[in-house]
Coordinates of C-alpha atoms in Angstrom, one line a residue:
X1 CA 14.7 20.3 -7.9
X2 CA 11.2 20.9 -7.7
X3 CA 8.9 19.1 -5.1
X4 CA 5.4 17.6 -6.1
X5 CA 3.1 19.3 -4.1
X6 CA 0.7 17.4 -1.3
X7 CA -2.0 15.5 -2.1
X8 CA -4.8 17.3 -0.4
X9 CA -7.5 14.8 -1.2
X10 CA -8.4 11.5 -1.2
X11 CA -11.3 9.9 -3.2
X12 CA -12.3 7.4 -1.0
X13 CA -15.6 5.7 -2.2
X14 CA -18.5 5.6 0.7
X15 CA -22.5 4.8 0.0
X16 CA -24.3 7.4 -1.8
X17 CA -27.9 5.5 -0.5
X18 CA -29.4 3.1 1.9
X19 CA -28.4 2.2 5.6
X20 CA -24.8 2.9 5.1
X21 CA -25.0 6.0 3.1
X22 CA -21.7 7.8 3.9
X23 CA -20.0 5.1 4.8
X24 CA -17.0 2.7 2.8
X25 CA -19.0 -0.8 2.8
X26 CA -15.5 -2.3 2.7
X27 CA -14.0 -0.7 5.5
X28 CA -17.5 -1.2 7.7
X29 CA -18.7 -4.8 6.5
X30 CA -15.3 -6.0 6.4
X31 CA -14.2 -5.2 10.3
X32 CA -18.0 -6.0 11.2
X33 CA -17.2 -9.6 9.5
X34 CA -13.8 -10.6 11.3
X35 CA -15.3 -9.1 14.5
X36 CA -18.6 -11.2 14.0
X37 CA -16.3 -13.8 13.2
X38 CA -14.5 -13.8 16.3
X39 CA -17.4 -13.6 18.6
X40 CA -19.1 -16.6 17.0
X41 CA -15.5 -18.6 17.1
X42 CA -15.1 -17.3 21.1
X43 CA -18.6 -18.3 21.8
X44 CA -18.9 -21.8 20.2
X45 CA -15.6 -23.1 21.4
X46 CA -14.7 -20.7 24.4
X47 CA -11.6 -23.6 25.3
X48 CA -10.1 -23.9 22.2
X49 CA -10.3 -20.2 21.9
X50 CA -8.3 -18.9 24.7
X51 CA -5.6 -21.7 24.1
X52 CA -5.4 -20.0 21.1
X53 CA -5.1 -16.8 21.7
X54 CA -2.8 -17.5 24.3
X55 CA -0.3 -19.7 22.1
X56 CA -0.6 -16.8 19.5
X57 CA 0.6 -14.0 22.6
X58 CA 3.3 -16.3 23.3
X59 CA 4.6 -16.4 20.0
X60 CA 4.4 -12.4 19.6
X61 CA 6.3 -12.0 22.6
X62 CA 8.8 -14.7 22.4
X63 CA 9.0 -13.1 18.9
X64 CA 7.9 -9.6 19.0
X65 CA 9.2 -8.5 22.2
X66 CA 12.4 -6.6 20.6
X67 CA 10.1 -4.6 17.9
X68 CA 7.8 -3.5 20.9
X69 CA 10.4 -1.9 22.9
X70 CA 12.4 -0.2 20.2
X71 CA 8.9 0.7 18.0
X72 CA 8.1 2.5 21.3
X73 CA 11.4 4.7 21.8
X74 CA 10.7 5.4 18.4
X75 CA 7.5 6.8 19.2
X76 CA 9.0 9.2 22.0
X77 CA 12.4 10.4 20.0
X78 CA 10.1 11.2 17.2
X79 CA 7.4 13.5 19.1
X80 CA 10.6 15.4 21.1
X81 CA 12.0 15.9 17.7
X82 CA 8.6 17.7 16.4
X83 CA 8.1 19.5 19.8
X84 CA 11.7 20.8 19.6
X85 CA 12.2 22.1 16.0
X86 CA 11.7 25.5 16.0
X87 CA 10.3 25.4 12.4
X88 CA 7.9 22.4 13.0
X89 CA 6.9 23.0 16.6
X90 CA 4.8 26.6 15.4
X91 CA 3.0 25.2 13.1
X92 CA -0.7 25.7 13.5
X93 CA -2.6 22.1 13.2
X94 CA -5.4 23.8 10.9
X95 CA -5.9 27.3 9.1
X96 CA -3.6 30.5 10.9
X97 CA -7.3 31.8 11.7
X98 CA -8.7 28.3 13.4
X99 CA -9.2 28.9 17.2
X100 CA -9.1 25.7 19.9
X101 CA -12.9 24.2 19.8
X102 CA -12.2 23.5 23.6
X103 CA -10.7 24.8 26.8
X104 CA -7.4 24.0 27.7
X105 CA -9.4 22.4 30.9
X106 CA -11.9 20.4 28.8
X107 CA -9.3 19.7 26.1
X108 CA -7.1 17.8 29.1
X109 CA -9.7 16.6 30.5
X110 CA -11.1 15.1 27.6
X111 CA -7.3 13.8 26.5
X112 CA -7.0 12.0 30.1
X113 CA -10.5 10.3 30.4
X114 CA -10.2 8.4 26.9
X115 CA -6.5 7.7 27.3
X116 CA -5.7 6.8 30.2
X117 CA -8.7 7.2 32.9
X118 CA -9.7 3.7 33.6
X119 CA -6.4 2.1 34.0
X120 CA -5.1 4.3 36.1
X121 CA -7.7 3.3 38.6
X122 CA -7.0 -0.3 38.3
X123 CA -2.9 0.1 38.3
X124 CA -2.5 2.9 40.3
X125 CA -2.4 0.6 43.4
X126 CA -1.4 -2.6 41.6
X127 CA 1.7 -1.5 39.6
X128 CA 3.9 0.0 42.2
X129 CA 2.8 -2.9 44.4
X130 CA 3.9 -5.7 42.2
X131 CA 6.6 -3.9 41.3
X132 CA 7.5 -3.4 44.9
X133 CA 7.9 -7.3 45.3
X134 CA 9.5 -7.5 41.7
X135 CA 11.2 -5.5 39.1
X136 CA 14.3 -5.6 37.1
X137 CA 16.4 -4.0 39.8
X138 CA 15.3 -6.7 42.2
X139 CA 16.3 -9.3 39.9
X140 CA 19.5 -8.0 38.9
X141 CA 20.2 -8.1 43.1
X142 CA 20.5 -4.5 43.4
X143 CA 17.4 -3.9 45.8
X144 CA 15.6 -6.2 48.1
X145 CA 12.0 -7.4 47.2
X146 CA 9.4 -5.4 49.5
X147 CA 11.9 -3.9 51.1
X148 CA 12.4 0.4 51.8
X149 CA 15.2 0.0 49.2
X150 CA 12.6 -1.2 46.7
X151 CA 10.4 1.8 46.9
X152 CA 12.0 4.3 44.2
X153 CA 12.7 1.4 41.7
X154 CA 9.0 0.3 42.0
X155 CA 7.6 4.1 41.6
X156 CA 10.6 4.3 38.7
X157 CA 9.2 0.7 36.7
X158 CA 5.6 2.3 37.6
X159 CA 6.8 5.3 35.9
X160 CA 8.3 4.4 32.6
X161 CA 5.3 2.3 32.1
X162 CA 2.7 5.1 32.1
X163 CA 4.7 8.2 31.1
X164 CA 6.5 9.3 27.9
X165 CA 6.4 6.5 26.3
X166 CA 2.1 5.7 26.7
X167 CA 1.1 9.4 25.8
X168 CA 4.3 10.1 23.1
X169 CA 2.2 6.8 20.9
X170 CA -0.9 8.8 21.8
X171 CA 0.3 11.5 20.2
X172 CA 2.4 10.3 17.0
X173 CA -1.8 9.3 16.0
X174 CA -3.4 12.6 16.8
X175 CA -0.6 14.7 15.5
X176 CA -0.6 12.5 12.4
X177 CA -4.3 12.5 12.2
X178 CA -4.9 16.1 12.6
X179 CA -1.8 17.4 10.8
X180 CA -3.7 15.6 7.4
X181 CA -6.9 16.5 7.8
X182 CA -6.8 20.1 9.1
X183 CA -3.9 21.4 7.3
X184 CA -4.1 19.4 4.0
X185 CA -7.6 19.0 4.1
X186 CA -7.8 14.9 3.8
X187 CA -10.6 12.9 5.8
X188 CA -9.9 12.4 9.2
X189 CA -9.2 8.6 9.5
X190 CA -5.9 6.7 9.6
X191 CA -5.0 5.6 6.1
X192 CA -5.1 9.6 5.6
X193 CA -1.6 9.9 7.4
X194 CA -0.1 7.6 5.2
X195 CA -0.3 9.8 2.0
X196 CA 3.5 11.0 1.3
X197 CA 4.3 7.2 1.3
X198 CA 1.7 5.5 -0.7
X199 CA -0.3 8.3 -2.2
X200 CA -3.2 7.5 -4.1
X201 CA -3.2 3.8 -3.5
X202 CA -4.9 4.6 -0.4
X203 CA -7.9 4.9 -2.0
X204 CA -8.4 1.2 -2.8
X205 CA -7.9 -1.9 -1.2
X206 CA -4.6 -0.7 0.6
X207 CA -6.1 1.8 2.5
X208 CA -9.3 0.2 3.8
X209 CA -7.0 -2.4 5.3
X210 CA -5.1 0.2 6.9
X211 CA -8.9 0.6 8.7
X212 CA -9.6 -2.1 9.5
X213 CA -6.9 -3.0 11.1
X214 CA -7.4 0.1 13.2
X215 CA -10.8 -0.8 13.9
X216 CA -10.1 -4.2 14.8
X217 CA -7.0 -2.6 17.4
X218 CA -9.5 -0.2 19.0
X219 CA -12.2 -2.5 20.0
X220 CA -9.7 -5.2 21.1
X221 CA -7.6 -2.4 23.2
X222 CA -10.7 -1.5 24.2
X223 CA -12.1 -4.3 25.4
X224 CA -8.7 -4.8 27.6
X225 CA -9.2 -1.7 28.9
X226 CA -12.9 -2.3 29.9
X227 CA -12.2 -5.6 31.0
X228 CA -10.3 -4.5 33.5
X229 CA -12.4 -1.6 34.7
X230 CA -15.8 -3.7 34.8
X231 CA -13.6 -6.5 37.1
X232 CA -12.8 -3.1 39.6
X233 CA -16.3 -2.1 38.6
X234 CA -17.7 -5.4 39.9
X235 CA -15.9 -5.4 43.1
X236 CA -17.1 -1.9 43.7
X237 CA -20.7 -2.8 43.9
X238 CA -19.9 -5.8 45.7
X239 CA -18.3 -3.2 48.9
X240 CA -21.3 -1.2 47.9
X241 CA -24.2 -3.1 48.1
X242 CA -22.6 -6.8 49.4
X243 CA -24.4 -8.8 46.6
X244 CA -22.4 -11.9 47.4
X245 CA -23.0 -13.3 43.6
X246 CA -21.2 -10.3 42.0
X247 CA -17.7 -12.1 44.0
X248 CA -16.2 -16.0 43.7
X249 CA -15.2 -17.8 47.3
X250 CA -11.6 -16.1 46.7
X251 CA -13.2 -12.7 46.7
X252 CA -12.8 -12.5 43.2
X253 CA -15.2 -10.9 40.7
X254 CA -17.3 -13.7 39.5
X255 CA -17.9 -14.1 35.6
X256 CA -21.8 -13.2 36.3
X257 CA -20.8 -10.0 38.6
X258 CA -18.7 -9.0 35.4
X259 CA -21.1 -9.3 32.4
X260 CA -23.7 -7.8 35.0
X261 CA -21.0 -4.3 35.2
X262 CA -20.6 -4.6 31.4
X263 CA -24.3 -3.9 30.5
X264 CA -24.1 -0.9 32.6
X265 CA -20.9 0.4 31.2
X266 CA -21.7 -0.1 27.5
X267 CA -25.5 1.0 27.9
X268 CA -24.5 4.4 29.5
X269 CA -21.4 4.2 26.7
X270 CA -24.0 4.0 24.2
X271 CA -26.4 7.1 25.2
X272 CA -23.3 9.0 26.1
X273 CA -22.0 8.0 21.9
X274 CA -24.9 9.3 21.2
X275 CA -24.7 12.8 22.6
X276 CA -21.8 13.7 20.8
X277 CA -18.4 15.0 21.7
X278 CA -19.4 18.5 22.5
X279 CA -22.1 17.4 25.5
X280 CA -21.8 13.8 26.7
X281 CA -18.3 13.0 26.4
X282 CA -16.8 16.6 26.8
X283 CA -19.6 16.6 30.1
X284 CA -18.2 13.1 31.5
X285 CA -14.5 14.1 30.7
X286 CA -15.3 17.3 32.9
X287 CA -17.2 15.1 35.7
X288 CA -13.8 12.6 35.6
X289 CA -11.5 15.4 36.4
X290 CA -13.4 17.0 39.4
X291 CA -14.1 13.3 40.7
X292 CA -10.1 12.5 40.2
X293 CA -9.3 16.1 42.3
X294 CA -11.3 15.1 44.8
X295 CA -9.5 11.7 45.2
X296 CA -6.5 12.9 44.9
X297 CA -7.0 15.2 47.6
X298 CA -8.3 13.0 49.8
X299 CA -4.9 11.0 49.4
X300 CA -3.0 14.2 49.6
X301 CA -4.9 14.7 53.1
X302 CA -5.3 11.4 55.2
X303 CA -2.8 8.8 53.0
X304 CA 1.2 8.7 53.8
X305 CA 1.4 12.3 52.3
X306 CA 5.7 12.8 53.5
X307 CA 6.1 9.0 51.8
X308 CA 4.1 9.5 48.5
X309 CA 6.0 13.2 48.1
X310 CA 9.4 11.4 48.1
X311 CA 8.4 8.7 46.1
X312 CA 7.4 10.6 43.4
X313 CA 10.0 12.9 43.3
X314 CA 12.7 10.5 43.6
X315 CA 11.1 8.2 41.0
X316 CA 11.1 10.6 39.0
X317 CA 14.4 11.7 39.1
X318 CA 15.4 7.9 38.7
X319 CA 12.9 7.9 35.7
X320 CA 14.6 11.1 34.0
X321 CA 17.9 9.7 34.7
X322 CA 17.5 6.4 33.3
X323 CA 14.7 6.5 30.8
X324 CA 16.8 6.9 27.9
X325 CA 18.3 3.3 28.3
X326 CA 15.2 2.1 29.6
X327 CA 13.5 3.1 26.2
X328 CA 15.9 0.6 23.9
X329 CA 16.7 -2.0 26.7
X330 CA 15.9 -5.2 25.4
X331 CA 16.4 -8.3 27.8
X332 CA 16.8 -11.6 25.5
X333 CA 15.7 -14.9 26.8
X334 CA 18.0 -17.1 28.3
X335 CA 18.0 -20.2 30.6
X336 CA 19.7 -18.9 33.7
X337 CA 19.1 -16.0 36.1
X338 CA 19.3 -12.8 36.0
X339 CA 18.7 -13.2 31.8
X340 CA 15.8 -16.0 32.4
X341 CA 14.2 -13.4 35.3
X342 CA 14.5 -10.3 33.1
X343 CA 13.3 -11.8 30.0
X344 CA 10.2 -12.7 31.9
X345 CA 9.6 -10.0 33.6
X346 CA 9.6 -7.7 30.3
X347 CA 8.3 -10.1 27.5
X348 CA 6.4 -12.1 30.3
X349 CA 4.4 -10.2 32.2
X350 CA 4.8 -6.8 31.7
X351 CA 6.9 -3.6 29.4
X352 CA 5.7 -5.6 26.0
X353 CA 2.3 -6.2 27.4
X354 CA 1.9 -2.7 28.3
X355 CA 3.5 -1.5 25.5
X356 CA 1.2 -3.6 23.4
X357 CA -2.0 -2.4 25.0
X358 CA -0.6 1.3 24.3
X359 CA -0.5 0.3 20.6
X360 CA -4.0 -1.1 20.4
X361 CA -5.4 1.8 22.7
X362 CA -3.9 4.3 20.2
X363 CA -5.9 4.5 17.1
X364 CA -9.2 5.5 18.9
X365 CA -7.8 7.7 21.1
X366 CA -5.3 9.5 18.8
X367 CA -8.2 9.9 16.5
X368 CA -10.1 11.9 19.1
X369 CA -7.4 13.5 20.4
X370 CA -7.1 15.1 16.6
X371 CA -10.9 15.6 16.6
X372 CA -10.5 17.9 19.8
X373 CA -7.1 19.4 19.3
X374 CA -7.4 21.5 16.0
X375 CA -6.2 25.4 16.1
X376 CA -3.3 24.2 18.4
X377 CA 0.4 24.1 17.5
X378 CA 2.6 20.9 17.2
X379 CA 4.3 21.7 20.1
X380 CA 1.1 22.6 22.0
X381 CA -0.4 19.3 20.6
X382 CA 2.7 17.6 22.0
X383 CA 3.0 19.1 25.7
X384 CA -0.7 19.0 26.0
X385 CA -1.0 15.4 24.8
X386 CA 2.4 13.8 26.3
X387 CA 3.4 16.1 29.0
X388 CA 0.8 17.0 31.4
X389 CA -0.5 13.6 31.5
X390 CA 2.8 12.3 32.3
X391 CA 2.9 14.6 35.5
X392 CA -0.4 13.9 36.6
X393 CA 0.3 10.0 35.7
X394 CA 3.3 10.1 38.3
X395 CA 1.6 12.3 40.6
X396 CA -1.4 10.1 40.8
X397 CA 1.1 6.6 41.1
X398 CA 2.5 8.4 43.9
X399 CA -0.2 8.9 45.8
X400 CA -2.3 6.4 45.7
X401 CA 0.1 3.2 45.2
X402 CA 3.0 5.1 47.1
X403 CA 0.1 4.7 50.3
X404 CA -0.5 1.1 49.5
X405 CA 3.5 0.3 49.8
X406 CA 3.7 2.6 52.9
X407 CA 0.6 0.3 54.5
X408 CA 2.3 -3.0 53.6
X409 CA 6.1 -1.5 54.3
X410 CA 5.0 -0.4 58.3
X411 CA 3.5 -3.6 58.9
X412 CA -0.3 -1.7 59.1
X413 CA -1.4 -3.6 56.0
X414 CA -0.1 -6.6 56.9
X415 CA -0.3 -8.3 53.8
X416 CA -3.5 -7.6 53.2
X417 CA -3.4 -4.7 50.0
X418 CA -0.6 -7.2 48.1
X419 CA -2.6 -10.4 48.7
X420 CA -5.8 -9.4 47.0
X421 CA -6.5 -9.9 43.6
X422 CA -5.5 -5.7 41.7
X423 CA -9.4 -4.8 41.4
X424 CA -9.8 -5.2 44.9
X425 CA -6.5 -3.2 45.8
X426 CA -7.8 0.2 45.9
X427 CA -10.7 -0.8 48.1
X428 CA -8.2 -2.6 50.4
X429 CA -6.2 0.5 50.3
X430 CA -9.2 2.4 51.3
X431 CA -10.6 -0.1 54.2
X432 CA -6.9 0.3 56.3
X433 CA -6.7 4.4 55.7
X434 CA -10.6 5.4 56.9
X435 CA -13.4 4.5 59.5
X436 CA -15.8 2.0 58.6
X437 CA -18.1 5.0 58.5
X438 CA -16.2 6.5 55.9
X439 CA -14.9 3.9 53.8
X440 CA -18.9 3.1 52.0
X441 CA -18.8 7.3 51.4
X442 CA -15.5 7.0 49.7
X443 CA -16.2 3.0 47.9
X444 CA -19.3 4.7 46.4
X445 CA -16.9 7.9 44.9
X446 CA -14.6 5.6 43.3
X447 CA -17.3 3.8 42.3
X448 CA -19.2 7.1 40.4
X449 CA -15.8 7.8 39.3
X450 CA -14.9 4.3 37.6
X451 CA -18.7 4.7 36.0
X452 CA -17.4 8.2 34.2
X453 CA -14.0 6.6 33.6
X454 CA -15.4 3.5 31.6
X455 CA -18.4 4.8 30.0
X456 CA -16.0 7.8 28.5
X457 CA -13.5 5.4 27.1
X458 CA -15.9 3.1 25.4
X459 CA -18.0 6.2 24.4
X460 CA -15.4 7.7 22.8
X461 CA -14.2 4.3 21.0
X462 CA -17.5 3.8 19.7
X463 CA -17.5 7.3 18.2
X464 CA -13.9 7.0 17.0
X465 CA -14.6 3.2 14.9
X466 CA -17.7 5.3 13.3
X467 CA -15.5 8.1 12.3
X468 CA -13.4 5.9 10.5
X469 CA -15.8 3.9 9.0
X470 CA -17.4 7.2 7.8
X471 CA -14.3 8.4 6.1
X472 CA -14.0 11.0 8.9
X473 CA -17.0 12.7 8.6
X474 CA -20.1 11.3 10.9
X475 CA -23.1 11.4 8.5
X476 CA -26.0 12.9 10.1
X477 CA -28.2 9.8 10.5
X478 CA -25.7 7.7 12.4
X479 CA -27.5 6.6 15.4
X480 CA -28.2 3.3 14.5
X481 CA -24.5 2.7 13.9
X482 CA -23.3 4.4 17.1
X483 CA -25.8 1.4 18.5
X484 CA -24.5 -1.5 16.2
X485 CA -21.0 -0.9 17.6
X486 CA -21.6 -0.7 21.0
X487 CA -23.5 -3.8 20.9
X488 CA -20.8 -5.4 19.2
X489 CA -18.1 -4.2 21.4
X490 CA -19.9 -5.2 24.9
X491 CA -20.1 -8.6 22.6
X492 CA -16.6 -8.9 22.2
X493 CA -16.4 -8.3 25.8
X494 CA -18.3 -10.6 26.6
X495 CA -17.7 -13.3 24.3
X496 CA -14.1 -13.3 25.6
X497 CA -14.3 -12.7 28.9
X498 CA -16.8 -16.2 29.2
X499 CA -14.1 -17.8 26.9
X500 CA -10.9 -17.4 29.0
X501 CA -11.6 -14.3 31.2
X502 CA -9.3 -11.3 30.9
X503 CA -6.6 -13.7 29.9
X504 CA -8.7 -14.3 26.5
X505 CA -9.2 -10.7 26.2
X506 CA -5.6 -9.4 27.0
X507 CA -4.3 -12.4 23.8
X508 CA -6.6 -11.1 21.6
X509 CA -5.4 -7.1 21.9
X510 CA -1.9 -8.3 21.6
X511 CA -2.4 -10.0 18.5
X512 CA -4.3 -7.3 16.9
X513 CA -1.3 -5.0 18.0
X514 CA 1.2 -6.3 15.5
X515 CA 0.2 -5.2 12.4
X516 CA -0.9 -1.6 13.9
X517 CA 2.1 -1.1 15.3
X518 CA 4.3 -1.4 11.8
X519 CA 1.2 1.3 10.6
X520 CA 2.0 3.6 13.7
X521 CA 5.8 3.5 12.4
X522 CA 4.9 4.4 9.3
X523 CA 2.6 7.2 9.8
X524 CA 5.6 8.6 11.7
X525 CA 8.1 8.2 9.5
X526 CA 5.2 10.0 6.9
X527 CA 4.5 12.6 9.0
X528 CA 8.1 13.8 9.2
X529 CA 8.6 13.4 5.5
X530 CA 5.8 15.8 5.3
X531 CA 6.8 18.1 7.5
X532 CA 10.2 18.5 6.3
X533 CA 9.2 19.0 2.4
X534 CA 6.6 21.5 3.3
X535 CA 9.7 23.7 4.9
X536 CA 12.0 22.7 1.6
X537 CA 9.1 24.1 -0.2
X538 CA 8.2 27.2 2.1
X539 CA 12.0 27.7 1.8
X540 CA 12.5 27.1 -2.4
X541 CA 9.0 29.8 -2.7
X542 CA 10.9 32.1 -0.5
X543 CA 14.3 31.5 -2.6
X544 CA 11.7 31.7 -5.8
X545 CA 9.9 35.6 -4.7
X546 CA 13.6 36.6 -3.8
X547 CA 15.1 35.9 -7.0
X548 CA 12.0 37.4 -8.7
X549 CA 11.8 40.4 -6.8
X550 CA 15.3 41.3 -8.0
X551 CA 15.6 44.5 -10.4
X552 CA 16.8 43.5 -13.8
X553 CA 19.9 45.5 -15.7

């Protein structure tokens, strides 16, 4: 039986003329709309807004908590599959003569500061902490809460949270992404991946609301992730320069100290958008990995270095050994413990919030890991993309939370690192391990560091939303856009932030994960039906030459 061939285009209508020549109207105006929308319905009844939102995350999780944990395992099973395969892992993402754009170092670099950067410096402490004082083992009675028996489960929880499972929904997006546009030749944005399902019908009204709900999942992951790095941010210039209005009485970032750290993020974001890849972003990316080194080293040097080494290779043994029922584990509510304890632990407070942030975080940053990764295998793509950033992840949680737990498990801390709110952690962290000569040299490195973190993953967001809008192909005169969305993502922000704080933000992503996440299924799902007909193909054109080539009697 013959196989249709591929579609290798897709004529998807954009503006021949005026301020949004190159662009689809509907994709553009329609996500400007709902996120206009949004910010005028945050900002004229902040209340009712984030009681809202937060009835609606309830809901999804109370209802959505099984899809999130199995739509993830998904995610991972389907990227070893494509890194495995001998036939699938070779093949080139582009033309057999297209050579990598970037260095491997840049092209890490770049991966880690958009994906994962920012979080890392607000969790790296906070995770392993909370997790130290509770986690599923703890609940289940088989370790004692902050207690040395508690220490591998917390690194293991800590783990499984930012390892395969974050970067392997990273990657099914760029794979997908660059797989359709550099090797069958369709625009680089999302509703491209979906062609062997839905063909042509992409090109309408289908497809653009495959967009915009992309859009709309970028700049509320986004705004999570900002949200919680301007909060660190704000406490960092508070130990910097001690402006006691940037702080509440509790030592907590005050809503002015945070919208006062947003307009520096998202004005460097902007000038940094407007670079370009290829110099601001690849520049910053660069600036984020020598900054990290240096952290890390320092950690390395004067932290708990004997403690953090077996933390991280016993959690990850633990992780290894138990990640493939941690992947489909799914703990249903009930009214009594251990089931009421688990439940709220996972749907509650963290795997399907996580996992959920992961899904809204992915089609920006899956979209620029395609627009960086072409001239690389599959399987490159997938070990660069899932798992060197998975070592360095656990590497990093080692260090610098495995010190925290070490400060409060010898009695040094004291309390003091676990009692303050997480964007104060690090700095706590910092203030026990140093001299108070030291401590403003290294406040004012994380500092630089959480500057280049943030402004590189709401940089690269901005960028990304414009790509898509554009059909995948920035027109040249698209600096006044680049400045329209960063003005309306600091306004999200913003709007949200004044509306419920980071508890109004963190409803909002999760809502706008849902329908993204049934996309993300499907593009894999697509992607392997592609894969697999373009080897029955190779295979019946092989079959085809042979039987050709044969001499006739």
């Amino acid at each position: 039986m013959k196989i249709k061939n591929a579609i290798t285009d897709l004529n998807i209508p954009t503006s021949e003329g005026g301020f949004y020549a190159g662009f689809n109207q509907f994709v553009t105006l329609g996500a400007k709309l709902l996120v206009i929308l949004l910010v005028i319905w945050a900002a004229m009844d902040p209340e009712r807004a984030g009681s809202l939102l937060s009835a609606l995350q309830n809901w999804s999780f109370a209802n959505l908590g099984a899809w999130y944990i199995y739509v993830m395992g998904f995610f991972v099973l389907v990227c070893l599959f494509l890194a495995i395969m001998p036939g699938i892992g070779k093949t080139k993402l582009g033309k057999a003569d297209d050579a990598p754009e970037f260095s491997y170092f840049s092209w890490v670099s770049m991966m880690f500061g958009a994906g994962i950067g920012i979080g890392m410096m607000t969790y790296a402490t906070a995770e392993p902490l909370y997790h130290f004082a509770n986690n599923p083992d703890t609940i289940l009675g088989l370790t004692t809460a902050s207690a040395a028996d508690n220490v591998v489960p917390s690194m293991k929880w800590a783990f499984f949270h930012w390892g395969l499972s974050a970067w392997g929904c990273y990657a099914i997006i760029g794979v997908s992404l660059a797989f359709f546009s550099y090797n069958r030749g369709l625009p680089l944005t999302i509703r491209s991946a979906l062609t062997p399902l839905f063909g042509r019908a992409l090109e309408g009204p289908l497809g653009h609301i495959v967009d915009i709900a992309a859009v709309l999942a970028t700049v509320l992951g986004v705004a999570v992730t900002v949200g919680f790095g301007v909060s660190q941010y704000a406490s960092g210039i508070y130990e910097v320069f001690g402006f006691e209005w940037l702080i509440n009485a509790d030592k907590s970032p005050s809503t002015a100290g945070m919208l006062f750290a947003l307009t520096i993020v998202m004005v460097l974001s902007i000038f940094s958008a407007l670079s370009g890849v290829g110099k601001g972003i690849k520049w910053l990316s660069n600036i984020n990995m020598g900054l990290s080194g240096a952290l890390l080293l320092f950690f390395l040097i004067f932290g708990a270095t004997a403690f953090a080494l077996d933390s991280l290779f016993s959690g990850m043994f633990e992780y290894l050994a138990f990640v493939p029922q941690q992947l489909f584990t799914y703990w249903s509510p009930g009214d009594t413990d251990p089931a009421k304890g688990l439940y709220s632990w996972q749907s509650g407070w963290w795997t399907v919030f996580i996992w959920a942030w992961w899904i809204a975080f992915a089609p920006f940053v899956g979209l620029f890991l395609a627009r960086i990764s072409k001239g690389r295998t599959i399987r490159e793509f997938i070990l660069g993309a899932m798992i060197v950033p998975t070592l360095v992840s656990f590497i990093w949680f080692a260090f610098l939370g495995g010190t925290a737990i070490d400060l409060e498990l010898n009695g040094a801390a004291a309390g003091a690192i676990s009692g303050a709110g997480q964007e104060a952690q690090l700095f706590m962290t910092l203030k026990l391990m140093v001299s108070e000569a030291v401590y403003p040299i290294m406040t004012l490195l994380i500092l630089v560091l959480l500057t280049t973190f943030l402004v590189t993953s709401a940089d690269s967001a901005i960028l990304c939303v414009n790509t898509i809008n554009s059909v995948g192909v920035m027109p040249n005169k698209s600096k006044s856009h680049i400045i329209i969305w960063g003005v309306m993502f600091t306004a999200v922000i913003a709007v949200l932030m004044v509306a419920g704080g980071l508890g109004a933000i963190k409803s909002a992503m999760i809502v706008a994960a849902v329908p993204f996440s049934v996309i993300m299924a499907l593009m894999a799902i697509s992607l392997i039906k592609a894969l697999i007909r373009d080897r029955l193909r190779e295979k019946a054109n092989e079959t085809e030459a042979s039987v050709s080539s044969e001499p006739t009697i």
